[in-house]
């Protein structure tokens, strides 16, 4: 009886504690979180799909305040994203630490499959890929003594083998150890040892509304594994959470803090304008208590509470080296980007974004529903069909561009949308050629609409038009990413031609409201 009273007291304390947690802890397009602790330091990585550099890595000392310290995959020798879409590229990574070395293991979908990289400093540099034999996605590592085990999910089965942590060579045959509780797409496996049991944490139901986290345990690493009778241990596909703006909870990873408390990082998304999400899947945190029966209870069994982080302000100063938050779509063509005289000079790709072939784009993640993004643009030597401006990008089949465009020797401001691969012109406004080197562009959102503006003095902005945010949601467009915001250029030249036209951007300012 005393044990049950203690557990009830602990759960009540957790519920109060959980109400005060900041969630999401890493907002915007930061899905599939994995976490490890080294002493008093926590390190967290996310998947990055079609974007370069890949696998952002964050550091924290308190699980609430996180700073991006780099990107694990920041060289072409580590990551080739040729023709990758928002459905492909780098899937869920796992980060682990063992005997002075950090390990990150992940899957290159549309490429060569599973691989791992290593480093002695989590900020890098990280090694070139060590390719692995066992297939499936969402691989994870578990170290025990000198042994290194790998789990992934080929054929919808959580599968285990032993590998050489130095060479990646597979040392034992792959063995299926669990297929979950019957939910579709059992994935995201992680193994932990606590007491006498090995615990196998996975996700089921797909990374959508029915997403959930389940757990099983065994006294032997190869099983048989017994499912928790209280599964799923986390889901918002429930009566309790049906009106919660946070949905799609899943893909968790556990960590123990120095005081012996346990925590789970996991992904979820925030709905806007009904059942739509456009910011992508984000990183959340919940406390975990282990019951007297040896099973974990997440967040006291209650839904996750939305408690948004402080509003951010970013000023991308092109006179300085770019920070780790900067993104490119696929591997950037280095000849198209030049930081010069305090500006970012873009020599536009010959391919429009819909074609998905290394478009010239510099961006960052949208991390709040309400924001304003400004830039100043100057265009030089524009020929017919050349354009440059700002882009709100979900994937190559769904984006909005507000741009300077040259057509039949007349300068235009155009607002264009691509939806399911079909490009449509929303607005075409003729402007004077003197604005080509004296124009400011702005994107603002109130969580329901994206509004597009221009200015000739940087002070007074005039509205061009708006686009509903749901049109750039995952439900409408597809993909596994979230909206990114950036500047771009497209020049109507053939591949191999000498580039003569270009656009200079002075800065990108992003302010959350």
CSV table of C-alpha atoms in Angstrom, one decimal:
chain,number,residue,atom,x,y,z
A,1,UNK,CA,0.0,0.0,0.0
A,2,UNK,CA,2.8,2.4,0.9
A,3,UNK,CA,4.5,1.8,-2.5
A,4,UNK,CA,1.3,2.7,-4.3
A,5,UNK,CA,0.9,5.9,-2.2
A,6,UNK,CA,4.5,6.9,-3.0
A,7,UNK,CA,3.8,6.2,-6.8
A,8,UNK,CA,0.6,8.3,-6.6
A,9,UNK,CA,2.5,11.2,-4.9
A,10,UNK,CA,5.3,11.0,-7.5
A,11,UNK,CA,2.8,11.1,-10.4
A,12,UNK,CA,1.0,14.1,-8.9
A,13,UNK,CA,4.4,15.9,-8.5
A,14,UNK,CA,5.2,15.0,-12.1
A,15,UNK,CA,1.9,16.5,-13.4
A,16,UNK,CA,2.6,19.8,-11.6
A,17,UNK,CA,6.2,19.7,-12.9
A,18,UNK,CA,5.0,18.9,-16.5
A,19,UNK,CA,2.7,21.9,-16.5
A,20,UNK,CA,5.7,24.1,-16.0
A,21,UNK,CA,7.9,22.5,-18.8
A,22,UNK,CA,8.5,24.6,-21.9
A,23,UNK,CA,7.2,22.7,-24.8
A,24,UNK,CA,8.2,22.4,-27.6
A,25,UNK,CA,11.8,22.5,-26.4
A,26,UNK,CA,13.1,22.9,-29.9
A,27,UNK,CA,10.3,24.4,-32.1
A,28,UNK,CA,9.8,24.2,-35.9
A,29,UNK,CA,11.1,21.5,-38.2
A,30,UNK,CA,13.1,19.4,-35.7
A,31,UNK,CA,11.7,15.9,-36.0
A,32,UNK,CA,12.8,12.5,-34.7
A,33,UNK,CA,14.8,13.6,-31.7
A,34,UNK,CA,17.5,11.4,-30.1
A,35,UNK,CA,19.3,12.4,-26.9
A,36,UNK,CA,22.3,11.3,-24.8
A,37,UNK,CA,23.9,12.6,-21.6
A,38,UNK,CA,27.6,12.9,-20.9
A,39,UNK,CA,28.1,14.1,-17.3
A,40,UNK,CA,26.0,17.3,-16.9
A,41,UNK,CA,25.8,17.9,-20.7
A,42,UNK,CA,22.9,16.7,-23.0
A,43,UNK,CA,23.3,16.4,-26.7
A,44,UNK,CA,20.3,16.1,-29.1
A,45,UNK,CA,20.1,15.4,-32.8
A,46,UNK,CA,17.2,15.6,-35.4
A,47,UNK,CA,16.5,14.3,-38.8
A,48,UNK,CA,17.0,16.7,-41.8
A,49,UNK,CA,15.6,14.9,-44.9
A,50,UNK,CA,16.5,16.9,-48.1
A,51,UNK,CA,18.3,19.7,-46.4
A,52,UNK,CA,22.1,20.3,-46.2
A,53,UNK,CA,23.9,20.4,-43.9
A,54,UNK,CA,22.3,17.3,-42.3
A,55,UNK,CA,21.5,16.3,-38.7
A,56,UNK,CA,21.5,19.5,-36.5
A,57,UNK,CA,23.0,18.9,-33.1
A,58,UNK,CA,22.1,20.8,-30.0
A,59,UNK,CA,23.5,21.1,-26.5
A,60,UNK,CA,21.9,21.8,-23.1
A,61,UNK,CA,22.7,21.6,-19.5
A,62,UNK,CA,19.1,21.7,-18.2
A,63,UNK,CA,16.9,20.0,-20.9
A,64,UNK,CA,15.0,23.2,-21.4
A,65,UNK,CA,17.4,25.6,-23.0
A,66,UNK,CA,19.1,24.3,-26.2
A,67,UNK,CA,21.7,25.8,-28.5
A,68,UNK,CA,22.6,24.5,-31.9
A,69,UNK,CA,26.4,23.7,-31.9
A,70,UNK,CA,26.7,22.5,-35.4
A,71,UNK,CA,25.5,19.9,-37.9
A,72,UNK,CA,26.8,16.4,-37.9
A,73,UNK,CA,26.9,16.0,-41.7
A,74,UNK,CA,28.4,19.2,-43.1
A,75,UNK,CA,30.6,17.9,-45.9
A,76,UNK,CA,29.7,16.4,-49.3
A,77,UNK,CA,31.9,13.4,-48.5
A,78,UNK,CA,29.4,12.7,-45.7
A,79,UNK,CA,26.1,13.4,-47.4
A,80,UNK,CA,25.0,13.3,-51.0
A,81,UNK,CA,21.4,14.5,-51.5
A,82,UNK,CA,21.1,14.5,-55.3
A,83,UNK,CA,17.4,14.8,-56.3
A,84,UNK,CA,16.3,14.2,-52.7
A,85,UNK,CA,12.7,15.3,-51.9
A,86,UNK,CA,10.9,16.1,-48.7
A,87,UNK,CA,10.1,12.3,-48.5
A,88,UNK,CA,13.8,11.3,-48.7
A,89,UNK,CA,17.3,12.1,-47.4
A,90,UNK,CA,18.3,11.8,-43.8
A,91,UNK,CA,15.8,9.9,-41.7
A,92,UNK,CA,15.7,9.5,-37.9
A,93,UNK,CA,19.2,9.6,-36.3
A,94,UNK,CA,20.4,8.3,-33.0
A,95,UNK,CA,23.2,9.8,-30.9
A,96,UNK,CA,25.1,7.7,-28.3
A,97,UNK,CA,28.3,8.1,-26.3
A,98,UNK,CA,30.6,5.3,-25.4
A,99,UNK,CA,34.2,5.3,-23.9
A,100,UNK,CA,35.1,8.8,-25.1
A,101,UNK,CA,33.5,8.7,-28.5
A,102,UNK,CA,30.2,10.0,-29.9
A,103,UNK,CA,28.3,7.9,-32.4
A,104,UNK,CA,25.5,9.0,-34.7
A,105,UNK,CA,23.7,6.4,-36.8
A,106,UNK,CA,21.0,7.2,-39.4
A,107,UNK,CA,19.5,6.3,-42.8
A,108,UNK,CA,20.0,7.9,-46.1
A,109,UNK,CA,16.7,7.1,-47.8
A,110,UNK,CA,17.0,7.3,-51.6
A,111,UNK,CA,20.8,6.6,-51.1
A,112,UNK,CA,22.9,3.8,-49.7
A,113,UNK,CA,20.9,3.1,-46.6
A,114,UNK,CA,22.2,2.9,-43.0
A,115,UNK,CA,25.4,4.4,-41.8
A,116,UNK,CA,27.2,5.8,-38.8
A,117,UNK,CA,29.7,8.5,-38.1
A,118,UNK,CA,31.8,9.2,-35.0
A,119,UNK,CA,33.5,12.1,-33.3
A,120,UNK,CA,35.4,12.9,-30.1
A,121,UNK,CA,33.8,16.3,-29.9
A,122,UNK,CA,30.0,16.5,-30.5
A,123,UNK,CA,30.5,19.9,-32.2
A,124,UNK,CA,32.6,18.0,-34.8
A,125,UNK,CA,34.3,17.2,-37.0
A,126,UNK,CA,32.5,13.9,-37.5
A,127,UNK,CA,34.0,11.1,-39.6
A,128,UNK,CA,33.0,10.1,-43.1
A,129,UNK,CA,30.2,7.5,-43.2
A,130,UNK,CA,30.7,3.9,-42.1
A,131,UNK,CA,28.1,2.0,-44.1
A,132,UNK,CA,26.1,-0.8,-42.4
A,133,UNK,CA,24.7,-4.1,-43.8
A,134,UNK,CA,21.4,-4.3,-41.8
A,135,UNK,CA,18.6,-2.5,-43.6
A,136,UNK,CA,15.4,-0.8,-42.5
A,137,UNK,CA,15.2,2.7,-41.2
A,138,UNK,CA,15.6,4.5,-37.8
A,139,UNK,CA,18.7,2.6,-36.7
A,140,UNK,CA,19.9,2.8,-33.1
A,141,UNK,CA,22.9,1.6,-31.1
A,142,UNK,CA,23.2,0.0,-27.7
A,143,UNK,CA,26.6,-0.5,-26.0
A,144,UNK,CA,27.2,-3.2,-23.3
A,145,UNK,CA,30.8,-3.6,-22.3
A,146,UNK,CA,32.8,-4.0,-25.4
A,147,UNK,CA,29.8,-5.1,-27.5
A,148,UNK,CA,27.8,-2.8,-29.8
A,149,UNK,CA,24.3,-3.8,-30.9
A,150,UNK,CA,22.3,-2.3,-33.7
A,151,UNK,CA,18.6,-2.2,-34.1
A,152,UNK,CA,16.5,-1.1,-37.1
A,153,UNK,CA,13.2,-2.2,-38.7
A,154,UNK,CA,13.5,-4.1,-42.0
A,155,UNK,CA,10.3,-5.8,-43.1
A,156,UNK,CA,8.2,-4.1,-40.3
A,157,UNK,CA,10.1,-6.0,-37.7
A,158,UNK,CA,12.4,-4.6,-35.0
A,159,UNK,CA,15.7,-6.4,-35.8
A,160,UNK,CA,18.9,-6.8,-33.8
A,161,UNK,CA,22.5,-7.6,-34.6
A,162,UNK,CA,25.9,-7.1,-33.2
A,163,UNK,CA,28.4,-4.9,-35.1
A,164,UNK,CA,32.0,-3.8,-34.8
A,165,UNK,CA,31.7,-0.2,-33.6
A,166,UNK,CA,35.0,0.7,-35.4
A,167,UNK,CA,34.4,-0.8,-38.8
A,168,UNK,CA,30.7,-1.3,-38.9
A,169,UNK,CA,31.2,-4.9,-39.9
A,170,UNK,CA,28.2,-7.1,-38.9
A,171,UNK,CA,29.3,-9.7,-36.4
A,172,UNK,CA,26.0,-11.7,-35.9
A,173,UNK,CA,23.1,-12.6,-38.1
A,174,UNK,CA,20.1,-10.1,-37.9
A,175,UNK,CA,17.3,-11.5,-35.7
A,176,UNK,CA,13.8,-10.2,-35.4
A,177,UNK,CA,13.0,-9.4,-31.8
A,178,UNK,CA,9.5,-7.6,-31.8
A,179,UNK,CA,6.8,-6.5,-34.1
A,180,UNK,CA,5.1,-4.1,-31.8
A,181,UNK,CA,1.5,-4.2,-30.6
A,182,UNK,CA,-0.1,-4.3,-34.0
A,183,UNK,CA,0.2,-0.6,-35.0
A,184,UNK,CA,1.4,0.0,-38.5
A,185,UNK,CA,5.1,0.8,-39.2
A,186,UNK,CA,6.8,-0.3,-36.0
A,187,UNK,CA,9.9,2.0,-36.1
A,188,UNK,CA,12.2,4.2,-34.1
A,189,UNK,CA,13.6,1.4,-31.9
A,190,UNK,CA,15.9,2.1,-28.9
A,191,UNK,CA,17.3,-0.4,-26.3
A,192,UNK,CA,18.0,0.4,-22.7
A,193,UNK,CA,19.1,-1.6,-19.7
A,194,UNK,CA,17.5,-0.9,-16.3
A,195,UNK,CA,17.7,-3.4,-13.5
A,196,UNK,CA,17.3,-6.9,-14.7
A,197,UNK,CA,15.6,-6.0,-17.9
A,198,UNK,CA,16.4,-4.8,-21.4
A,199,UNK,CA,13.7,-2.3,-22.5
A,200,UNK,CA,12.8,-1.9,-26.2
A,201,UNK,CA,11.1,1.4,-26.9
A,202,UNK,CA,9.5,1.9,-30.4
A,203,UNK,CA,6.9,4.0,-32.2
A,204,UNK,CA,3.9,2.7,-34.0
A,205,UNK,CA,0.9,4.1,-36.0
A,206,UNK,CA,2.9,6.2,-38.5
A,207,UNK,CA,4.2,9.7,-37.9
A,208,UNK,CA,0.7,11.2,-38.2
A,209,UNK,CA,-2.4,11.5,-36.0
A,210,UNK,CA,-2.2,7.9,-34.8
A,211,UNK,CA,1.5,8.1,-33.8
A,212,UNK,CA,2.2,6.4,-30.4
A,213,UNK,CA,5.1,5.1,-28.3
A,214,UNK,CA,5.1,1.5,-27.0
A,215,UNK,CA,7.6,-0.5,-25.0
A,216,UNK,CA,8.5,-4.1,-24.3
A,217,UNK,CA,11.1,-5.8,-22.1
A,218,UNK,CA,13.1,-9.0,-21.7
A,219,UNK,CA,15.7,-10.4,-19.4
A,220,UNK,CA,17.7,-11.3,-22.5
A,221,UNK,CA,18.7,-8.8,-25.2
A,222,UNK,CA,17.5,-11.1,-28.0
A,223,UNK,CA,14.2,-11.7,-26.3
A,224,UNK,CA,11.5,-12.9,-26.1
A,225,UNK,CA,10.1,-9.4,-25.4
A,226,UNK,CA,7.0,-8.9,-23.3
A,227,UNK,CA,4.8,-5.9,-24.2
A,228,UNK,CA,3.7,-3.5,-21.5
A,229,UNK,CA,0.1,-4.1,-20.7
A,230,UNK,CA,-0.5,-0.4,-20.5
A,231,UNK,CA,0.8,0.3,-24.0
A,232,UNK,CA,0.9,2.8,-25.6
A,233,UNK,CA,2.8,4.8,-23.0
A,234,UNK,CA,2.4,8.0,-25.0
A,235,UNK,CA,-0.1,9.0,-27.6
A,236,UNK,CA,-2.5,11.9,-28.3
A,237,UNK,CA,-4.7,9.8,-30.4
A,238,UNK,CA,-7.1,9.5,-27.4
A,239,UNK,CA,-10.2,11.0,-25.9
A,240,UNK,CA,-8.0,12.9,-23.3
A,241,UNK,CA,-6.0,14.7,-26.0
A,242,UNK,CA,-8.5,14.9,-28.9
A,243,UNK,CA,-8.8,18.7,-28.4
A,244,UNK,CA,-5.2,19.3,-27.7
A,245,UNK,CA,-3.3,21.4,-30.3
A,246,UNK,CA,-0.3,19.1,-29.9
A,247,UNK,CA,-0.8,15.9,-32.0
A,248,UNK,CA,1.2,13.1,-33.6
A,249,UNK,CA,3.2,12.4,-30.5
A,250,UNK,CA,5.8,9.6,-31.1
A,251,UNK,CA,9.4,8.7,-31.8
A,252,UNK,CA,10.7,8.9,-28.3
A,253,UNK,CA,14.1,8.5,-26.7
A,254,UNK,CA,14.9,8.2,-23.0
A,255,UNK,CA,17.6,9.8,-20.9
A,256,UNK,CA,18.4,9.7,-17.2
A,257,UNK,CA,19.6,13.0,-15.5
A,258,UNK,CA,22.4,13.1,-12.9
A,259,UNK,CA,19.8,13.1,-10.1
A,260,UNK,CA,18.3,9.8,-11.3
A,261,UNK,CA,15.2,11.3,-12.9
A,262,UNK,CA,14.2,10.0,-16.3
A,263,UNK,CA,13.0,12.0,-19.3
A,264,UNK,CA,11.7,11.4,-22.7
A,265,UNK,CA,12.3,13.5,-25.8
A,266,UNK,CA,9.8,12.9,-28.6
A,267,UNK,CA,8.3,14.5,-31.7
A,268,UNK,CA,4.9,16.0,-32.1
A,269,UNK,CA,3.3,18.8,-34.2
A,270,UNK,CA,1.1,21.8,-33.5
A,271,UNK,CA,-2.2,22.1,-35.4
A,272,UNK,CA,-3.4,25.4,-36.8
A,273,UNK,CA,-6.5,26.3,-38.7
A,274,UNK,CA,-8.2,23.0,-38.0
A,275,UNK,CA,-6.2,19.7,-38.5
A,276,UNK,CA,-3.3,21.2,-40.4
A,277,UNK,CA,0.3,21.6,-39.5
A,278,UNK,CA,2.9,23.5,-41.5
A,279,UNK,CA,5.7,24.1,-39.0
A,280,UNK,CA,6.7,20.4,-39.2
A,281,UNK,CA,7.3,17.9,-36.4
A,282,UNK,CA,9.0,19.5,-33.4
A,283,UNK,CA,10.9,18.3,-30.4
A,284,UNK,CA,9.1,17.9,-27.1
A,285,UNK,CA,10.0,16.8,-23.6
A,286,UNK,CA,8.2,14.9,-20.8
A,287,UNK,CA,9.1,13.5,-17.4
A,288,UNK,CA,9.1,9.7,-16.9
A,289,UNK,CA,8.4,7.8,-13.7
A,290,UNK,CA,9.1,4.1,-13.3
A,291,UNK,CA,6.3,2.3,-11.5
A,292,UNK,CA,6.6,-0.5,-8.9
A,293,UNK,CA,5.8,-3.0,-11.7
A,294,UNK,CA,8.9,-1.9,-13.6
A,295,UNK,CA,7.2,-0.1,-16.4
A,296,UNK,CA,7.6,3.6,-17.3
A,297,UNK,CA,4.8,6.1,-17.0
A,298,UNK,CA,5.2,9.2,-19.3
A,299,UNK,CA,4.0,12.6,-18.0
A,300,UNK,CA,1.9,11.0,-15.3
A,301,UNK,CA,-0.3,9.4,-18.0
A,302,UNK,CA,-1.6,12.8,-19.0
A,303,UNK,CA,-1.5,14.7,-22.3
A,304,UNK,CA,1.4,17.0,-23.0
A,305,UNK,CA,0.7,20.7,-22.3
A,306,UNK,CA,1.6,23.4,-24.8
A,307,UNK,CA,3.9,26.0,-23.2
A,308,UNK,CA,5.7,27.8,-26.0
A,309,UNK,CA,9.3,28.9,-25.7
A,310,UNK,CA,10.2,32.6,-25.7
A,311,UNK,CA,10.0,34.5,-29.0
A,312,UNK,CA,13.2,34.5,-31.0
A,313,UNK,CA,14.9,37.1,-33.1
A,314,UNK,CA,17.5,36.2,-35.7
A,315,UNK,CA,19.5,38.6,-37.8
A,316,UNK,CA,21.5,36.8,-40.6
A,317,UNK,CA,24.4,39.2,-41.2
A,318,UNK,CA,26.0,38.2,-44.5
A,319,UNK,CA,29.2,40.1,-43.6
A,320,UNK,CA,29.9,37.3,-41.1
A,321,UNK,CA,30.3,33.5,-41.4
A,322,UNK,CA,26.9,31.8,-41.5
A,323,UNK,CA,25.6,30.0,-38.4
A,324,UNK,CA,24.7,26.4,-38.2
A,325,UNK,CA,21.0,27.2,-38.5
A,326,UNK,CA,21.4,28.1,-42.2
A,327,UNK,CA,19.9,25.6,-44.7
A,328,UNK,CA,20.3,24.7,-48.3
A,329,UNK,CA,18.0,22.5,-50.4
A,330,UNK,CA,20.1,19.5,-51.3
A,331,UNK,CA,23.9,19.9,-51.6
A,332,UNK,CA,24.5,23.6,-52.6
A,333,UNK,CA,26.3,24.4,-55.8
A,334,UNK,CA,29.1,26.4,-54.2
A,335,UNK,CA,29.6,28.5,-57.4
A,336,UNK,CA,26.1,30.0,-56.9
A,337,UNK,CA,26.8,31.6,-53.5
A,338,UNK,CA,29.3,34.3,-52.8
A,339,UNK,CA,29.5,36.4,-49.6
A,340,UNK,CA,30.9,39.7,-50.9
A,341,UNK,CA,31.1,43.2,-49.5
A,342,UNK,CA,28.8,42.3,-46.6
A,343,UNK,CA,26.1,40.8,-48.9
A,344,UNK,CA,25.0,37.4,-50.1
A,345,UNK,CA,25.4,37.3,-53.9
A,346,UNK,CA,23.2,34.6,-55.5
A,347,UNK,CA,23.8,33.4,-59.0
A,348,UNK,CA,20.6,31.7,-59.7
A,349,UNK,CA,20.2,28.0,-60.6
A,350,UNK,CA,19.0,27.3,-64.2
A,351,UNK,CA,16.3,25.1,-62.6
A,352,UNK,CA,13.2,26.3,-60.9
A,353,UNK,CA,12.4,24.9,-57.5
A,354,UNK,CA,9.7,22.5,-58.8
A,355,UNK,CA,12.4,20.6,-60.8
A,356,UNK,CA,14.2,19.9,-57.5
A,357,UNK,CA,17.7,20.1,-58.8
A,358,UNK,CA,19.9,22.1,-56.4
A,359,UNK,CA,17.9,25.3,-56.4
A,360,UNK,CA,19.8,28.4,-55.3
A,361,UNK,CA,18.2,29.0,-51.8
A,362,UNK,CA,19.5,30.2,-48.4
A,363,UNK,CA,17.1,29.7,-45.6
A,364,UNK,CA,16.2,28.9,-42.0
A,365,UNK,CA,13.4,27.0,-40.3
A,366,UNK,CA,10.1,28.7,-39.4
A,367,UNK,CA,9.9,28.1,-35.7
A,368,UNK,CA,6.8,30.1,-34.7
A,369,UNK,CA,3.4,30.5,-36.2
A,370,UNK,CA,3.6,34.3,-36.0
A,371,UNK,CA,6.6,36.0,-37.4
A,372,UNK,CA,8.0,38.7,-39.7
A,373,UNK,CA,10.9,38.1,-42.1
A,374,UNK,CA,12.6,41.0,-44.0
A,375,UNK,CA,15.4,41.3,-46.6
A,376,UNK,CA,16.8,43.9,-49.0
A,377,UNK,CA,17.5,42.8,-52.5
A,378,UNK,CA,19.4,44.4,-55.5
A,379,UNK,CA,19.3,42.8,-58.9
A,380,UNK,CA,22.0,43.1,-61.6
A,381,UNK,CA,22.1,42.3,-65.3
A,382,UNK,CA,18.7,40.6,-65.3
A,383,UNK,CA,17.6,39.1,-68.5
A,384,UNK,CA,14.2,37.8,-69.6
A,385,UNK,CA,13.0,35.1,-67.1
A,386,UNK,CA,15.5,36.0,-64.4
A,387,UNK,CA,14.1,36.4,-60.9
A,388,UNK,CA,15.1,36.5,-57.2
A,389,UNK,CA,13.3,37.1,-54.0
A,390,UNK,CA,11.9,35.4,-50.9
A,391,UNK,CA,10.4,31.9,-50.7
A,392,UNK,CA,8.2,30.2,-48.2
A,393,UNK,CA,9.1,26.6,-48.8
A,394,UNK,CA,7.5,23.3,-47.6
A,395,UNK,CA,8.8,21.1,-50.4
A,396,UNK,CA,9.4,21.2,-54.2
A,397,UNK,CA,5.7,20.6,-54.8
A,398,UNK,CA,4.5,23.3,-52.4
A,399,UNK,CA,6.0,26.8,-51.9
A,400,UNK,CA,5.3,30.5,-52.4
A,401,UNK,CA,7.7,32.9,-54.0
A,402,UNK,CA,7.6,36.7,-53.9
A,403,UNK,CA,10.2,37.9,-56.4
A,404,UNK,CA,11.7,40.5,-58.7
A,405,UNK,CA,11.3,39.3,-62.2
A,406,UNK,CA,12.4,40.5,-65.6
A,407,UNK,CA,10.0,39.8,-68.5
A,408,UNK,CA,10.2,41.4,-72.0
A,409,UNK,CA,12.6,44.0,-70.6
A,410,UNK,CA,10.0,45.1,-68.0
A,411,UNK,CA,10.6,44.7,-64.3
A,412,UNK,CA,7.9,43.0,-62.3
A,413,UNK,CA,7.0,42.1,-58.7
A,414,UNK,CA,5.5,38.6,-58.9
A,415,UNK,CA,3.7,36.4,-56.3
A,416,UNK,CA,3.7,32.8,-57.4
A,417,UNK,CA,2.5,29.6,-55.7
A,418,UNK,CA,3.3,26.0,-56.5
A,419,UNK,CA,0.8,23.5,-55.2
A,420,UNK,CA,1.2,19.7,-55.9
A,421,UNK,CA,3.7,20.6,-58.6
A,422,UNK,CA,1.4,23.1,-60.4
A,423,UNK,CA,2.7,26.7,-60.6
A,424,UNK,CA,0.2,29.5,-60.5
A,425,UNK,CA,0.7,33.3,-60.7
A,426,UNK,CA,-1.2,35.0,-58.0
A,427,UNK,CA,-0.1,38.6,-58.7
A,428,UNK,CA,2.0,40.4,-61.3
A,429,UNK,CA,2.9,44.1,-60.7
A,430,UNK,CA,5.0,46.2,-63.1
A,431,UNK,CA,7.5,48.4,-61.3
A,432,UNK,CA,10.2,50.9,-62.4
A,433,UNK,CA,13.7,49.7,-63.2
A,434,UNK,CA,15.1,52.0,-60.5
A,435,UNK,CA,13.7,49.6,-57.9
A,436,UNK,CA,16.0,46.8,-59.0
A,437,UNK,CA,18.7,48.0,-56.6
A,438,UNK,CA,16.5,49.5,-54.0
A,439,UNK,CA,13.8,47.1,-52.9
A,440,UNK,CA,12.8,45.5,-49.6
A,441,UNK,CA,10.7,42.3,-49.3
A,442,UNK,CA,8.7,41.1,-46.3
A,443,UNK,CA,6.9,38.0,-45.3
A,444,UNK,CA,4.6,38.0,-42.3
A,445,UNK,CA,2.3,35.4,-40.8
A,446,UNK,CA,-0.4,35.6,-38.2
A,447,UNK,CA,-0.7,31.8,-38.0
A,448,UNK,CA,-3.5,31.7,-40.6
A,449,UNK,CA,-2.1,33.5,-43.6
A,450,UNK,CA,1.3,34.4,-45.1
A,451,UNK,CA,1.3,38.1,-46.1
A,452,UNK,CA,3.7,39.4,-48.7
A,453,UNK,CA,4.9,43.0,-48.8
A,454,UNK,CA,7.4,45.3,-50.6
A,455,UNK,CA,8.9,48.6,-49.8
A,456,UNK,CA,11.0,51.2,-51.6
A,457,UNK,CA,12.5,52.8,-48.4
A,458,UNK,CA,12.6,49.9,-45.8
A,459,UNK,CA,10.0,51.8,-43.7
A,460,UNK,CA,6.7,51.9,-45.4
A,461,UNK,CA,5.6,48.4,-46.6
A,462,UNK,CA,2.8,47.8,-49.1
A,463,UNK,CA,0.8,44.6,-49.1
A,464,UNK,CA,0.8,42.6,-52.3
A,465,UNK,CA,-1.4,39.6,-51.4
A,466,UNK,CA,-1.7,36.7,-49.0
A,467,UNK,CA,-1.8,32.9,-49.0
A,468,UNK,CA,-3.5,30.6,-46.4
A,469,UNK,CA,-1.0,28.7,-44.3
A,470,UNK,CA,-2.9,25.4,-44.7
A,471,UNK,CA,-2.0,25.4,-48.3
A,472,UNK,CA,1.6,24.8,-47.3
A,473,UNK,CA,0.8,22.2,-44.6
A,474,UNK,CA,1.9,18.6,-44.6
A,475,UNK,CA,-1.7,17.5,-45.0
A,476,UNK,CA,-2.0,19.5,-48.2
A,477,UNK,CA,1.5,19.2,-49.8
A,478,UNK,CA,3.0,16.1,-48.2
A,479,UNK,CA,6.5,15.3,-47.2
A,480,UNK,CA,8.1,14.9,-43.8
A,481,UNK,CA,9.6,18.4,-43.3
A,482,UNK,CA,8.3,21.8,-42.2
A,483,UNK,CA,8.2,25.3,-43.7
A,484,UNK,CA,11.6,27.0,-44.2
A,485,UNK,CA,12.0,30.7,-45.1
A,486,UNK,CA,14.7,32.1,-47.3
A,487,UNK,CA,16.0,34.0,-50.2
A,488,UNK,CA,16.5,32.5,-53.6
A,489,UNK,CA,17.5,33.2,-57.2
A,490,UNK,CA,16.5,31.5,-60.5
A,491,UNK,CA,18.3,32.6,-63.7
A,492,UNK,CA,17.0,31.7,-67.2
A,493,UNK,CA,20.3,30.5,-68.5
A,494,UNK,CA,21.3,27.1,-69.8
A,495,UNK,CA,23.5,24.8,-67.7
A,496,UNK,CA,27.2,25.5,-68.4
A,497,UNK,CA,26.7,29.1,-69.5
A,498,UNK,CA,28.7,31.8,-67.9
A,499,UNK,CA,26.6,33.5,-65.2
A,500,UNK,CA,26.3,37.2,-65.7
A,501,UNK,CA,23.0,38.1,-63.9
A,502,UNK,CA,22.8,37.9,-60.1
A,503,UNK,CA,21.1,39.2,-57.0
A,504,UNK,CA,22.6,40.7,-53.8
A,505,UNK,CA,20.8,40.3,-50.5
A,506,UNK,CA,21.9,42.5,-47.6
A,507,UNK,CA,20.6,40.4,-44.7
A,508,UNK,CA,17.7,38.2,-43.5
A,509,UNK,CA,15.9,39.4,-40.3
A,510,UNK,CA,13.5,37.0,-38.7
A,511,UNK,CA,11.4,38.2,-35.7
A,512,UNK,CA,8.8,36.0,-33.9
A,513,UNK,CA,5.6,37.7,-32.7
